[in-house]
C-alpha cells in the first residue's frame, strides 16, 4: 500500500533535490572523498610515483578513451605531489560502468599511488553579507575603535616590540587581491607588497558550469565588477594580514604577500586548482599559507587536506579556517582544517562595528539602523519623518499609504501586512524612505525586503517608540544622516556565533585557537568600494596567519621552530572567553580552541607547555585516561606554578529524548565537570630545565547515552616573578561510546517516488520500469545521517535467499552528517534500474578495457524481484565486522521491462 507523505516530509522534499550522491570507481587505490555532497561526477586526480609518470599516465588515458570522452585538466610535478587531474564524459549509466572498468585497469598500474575523486569547493562563505562600503576610509579615531589589535595585543607588538612581519612571506589562496588598492602596495611583483602569485582560473571560472571557462592570468588581480556576486574576499583577507595606509594597519603590515587566485567572480572552485595553488605556494618559499576556505565535513581525507598536511610537514605553517557552520551544532569543523599538522582557526567577535546612523530632532542619541541586505539604495537625503501607518497599523486591506508621506520619511511598525507591500505602497505614494521597527525586537531590527526602491531603515523598538511619541505630540521630526559610526558589539571578545564547533569525527582536538573574525573592517577591491566589514572564520584565519608572521619575526630569519611548537606556544598564552549569552561560565574549548591569541605574551613568554591541547577521546577508547604535559623553561629565571583544573561549560550535542539522536542545532550548553588527577599540584622549573605533570581524567558522572562533551583547561597559575604569566592547556572528552551512536535518523532510509510524494514502506513493492530511461522520473533512495560515517554500502539482494548480487552504487565513503539546513537535510540516490554486479565483469560490453563509441545500454538489473540493503558503518567501527554497521532493508523491488 502506498502511503502519502505527511506534510512535513513533503516540505522536506521540495527542498532537497540537489543532494544526489553518485558512486565512484571502485578500486583499492581510490581515496575516499571527504564529502560526497561536493563530489564532481567523473572527475579524478591521480597521484603518481614519479614526475616522468605524469606524461606516461596522461598518454595512457588518451589512448584508452575516445577523445570526446576524456579531458585532461592539470598536471602536477612537484616533490610533494606528482599527478594528473582529468574528467570523463559518460553520457549514460552503461557508459559509466564501462568507463569504470577501463579506469580500474589503468589504476592497477604500479605508478599509480592513489586516486582522489575531485570535489567542488564552494566559494568562501561569509557569516554576514551586509557589506558596508566606506569608500573614503575612516578617520584615525574611528579606525582605533574598529581595530581588533587591542584584543590580541598586536598593538603592543607593533608599538613596543616593533615586529611587523618584515621578510616573512605569507601565501594567500583565495579570490585574488586588488593589489592596486592604496593599502596593498599599488602594484605587483618585485618591490611591491604583493610580490608573488598568479591567477589560476580567470574571472569567468565557475565549476558549476558543464564546461567551466578557465583563463589563467599572470597576476592574481581581483577586479570583478560590483554586479557580479563577488565579495572581495581575497582582498579583505590580504588587508587583514598586511594592509597598511593612514588610519589602517594590518596584523603584519610589512609582510610580503604571495597570492594565488582560485575563484572566479562567481561560484566556487575545484580541489585540483587548490592543489595547484598549494604546490606553487610551497615552491615560492612561503613561510605561512592562509586558507580561508574549506568544506563542511569533519573528515580529512580530501586531496587538499593530504597535500596541505604534507606541506605542513616541511615546516610551513598551514593556517586554515574552521568554518562558519557553528549554528548547526557539534562536529561542524570543516576539511582541510581537520587535517594533520594544520592549524584550525575559530572566530571571536570584534569590539565595534560600523553601522549607519541618523539623528532625529528631539531624540538625544544618534540612532543606529540596519538596511536590508538586498538594498541597492545607498544615499539618504535629509528629510522630515511622518507616520506611515494609518492609525499606526495599516488596518485597511492592501495597506494603503497615507498621502501625507509624499516627499517625507515614513515611520511604520512591522505587522498587519507584508513589509514588502508596505514599502511598495509608500514608494508609490512618493515617500523618501521607510523607517521600520518591530515590537518584539529590542535590538536594531533587520528588515527582510527584496525589492525596495526607496531607502529602508530598521531601528530598535526603543527608538521607534521615542519617535512615535514625538509625532504624537505633533512635533516636527527631521532626520539627518550621519553615515557610518562605530557601535559597540554586545558579543565583543567572545566566540562568534557562526564559528564551527569541534571536534573532528576522530575526536581530534579542533578548532585549535581563535583569531578575531566577527565584524572585521578591512580592504575591498576598488570596484567594490575600497573598504568594508566582513565576518567569518575566513577573517579570523588571516588574523592568526599575520600573528604567526610576527612571532617568526621574533625568532629571526633563520627560525627552526616546528609549526606545531609555534601553535602550542600560541595556545599556552591564549585568552579564555566566557559565554556571551546564556549560562555563566567559560566557553568550551570545542568552540574557542585554546582561546583568542595573545601575541605579545606569546612572543615574550619563555615557558612552553607541550602538548598544547588534550583530547581525552570517548570513555570507551583506550587512550582516554592519562596524558603527560611537559613544562619547559626557555627563560633565564626560575618559575613556579600552581596546577589546577579550570572546567568550562560542557556541550550537549544531541536531543536524545525527542528524536533518537538528532543534533541540537545550535548546540545546548550544560554543566558536567570532569575531575583531573594531577601528579603534581605545584611545580618549579629552573632555567633550561623541564618538568612533567601527568593528567588523569575522571569524567563527569552523567548518562553516557547523552554523549556529553565536557571540557576545561589545565591551568598553570604563576607563583613566581610578576613578568611570568599563567599558562593554560585546553582539554575535552566525551562521556559515552561513539560507536553506539545510531548512524541513520530513525525515519530513514526510505524510498520515494520521483516526485517525492509517495513513500514505499517495507510492505510495499516498488516497481522499476526499465524502459523508463529518464533518471528524473526514477524513484529515490533517501537516508539522513545523524553522525558522519566512513562507509555506506547500498547493495542489491536476491529476494528469496538474501544473497548479495551487486551494488546499486559503489560504496559511498566519508560522508558528513546531515544538518537541518535545506541544502544538507538528506542524502538521495537515484534508483534507475542499473547496478554494479558483484565479482562478475562479463556483463561489460567491452571486456577488453577499451572505450569504443558504440551505443551500449549498460548493466541493467535482470528482470525479477529483489531487495535493497543499506549499511552504514558506526563511528570508530571496523569495516570488517558486520556488527559495526547499522543495517536497513527495503521491501520488494520489482524490475519490469
Ligand atoms: C585619517 O584620519 C585623519 C583624521 O583623524 C584624516 O584627516 C585623514 O583624512 C584620514 N586618512 C584617510 C586616508 O582616510
Ligand atoms: C515588490 O514586491 C511586492 C510584494 O511582493 C510586489 O507587490 C511589487 O510588485 C514588487 N515590486 C517590484 C518593483 O518588483
Ligand atoms: C579516539 O579513539 C578511537 C578509537 O577508539 C580512535 O580511532 C581515534 O583515533 C581516537 N582519537 C584520538 C584523538 O585519539
Ligand atoms: C641564516 O642561514 C643562512 C644559510 O643557512 C646563513 O648564510 C646566514 O648567515 C644565517 N643568518 C643568521 C642571522 O644566522
Ligand atoms: C578559570 O579561568 C578564568 C579565565 O581565565 C579565570 O577568570 C578563573 O579565575 C579561572 N578559575 C580557576 C578556578 O582557576
Ligand atoms: C536546549 O535548550 C533549549 C533552550 O534553552 C531548551 O528549550 C531545550 O529543552 C534544550 N534541549 C535539551 C535536549 O536539553
Ligand atoms: C507522484 O508519483 C506517483 C508514483 O509515480 C503517482 O502515483 C502520483 O500521482 C504522483 N503525484 C504527483 C503529484 O505528481
Ligand atoms: C528514451 O526513450 C525514449 C522512448 O523510449 C526515446 O525516444 C529516447 O531516445 C530515449 N532517450 C535516450 C537518451 O536513450
Ligand atoms: C556473470 O554474468 C553472466 C552474464 O550476465 C551470467 O551468465 C553469469 O551467470 C554471471 N556469473 C555470476 C557468478 O554471477
Tab-separated table of C-alpha atoms and ligand atoms in Angstrom, residues 576 586 646 715, ligand 5:
chain	number	residue	atom	x	y	z
A	576	UNK	CA	39.801	32.078	27.501
A	586	UNK	CA	33.869	29.718	30.324
A	646	UNK	CA	39.525	25.087	35.312
A	715	UNK	CA	45.720	25.855	34.472
B	5	LIG	C1	39.415	29.967	35.119
B	5	LIG	O1	39.775	30.852	34.054
B	5	LIG	C2	39.149	32.128	34.125
B	5	LIG	C3	39.513	32.888	32.883
B	5	LIG	O2	40.883	32.940	32.687
B	5	LIG	C4	39.587	32.830	35.399
B	5	LIG	O3	38.919	34.061	35.493
B	5	LIG	C5	39.231	31.971	36.607
B	5	LIG	O4	39.734	32.552	37.764
B	5	LIG	C6	39.811	30.576	36.462
B	5	LIG	N1	39.294	29.719	37.514
B	5	LIG	C7	40.065	28.897	38.212
B	5	LIG	C8	39.370	28.064	39.220
B	5	LIG	O5	41.269	28.810	38.019
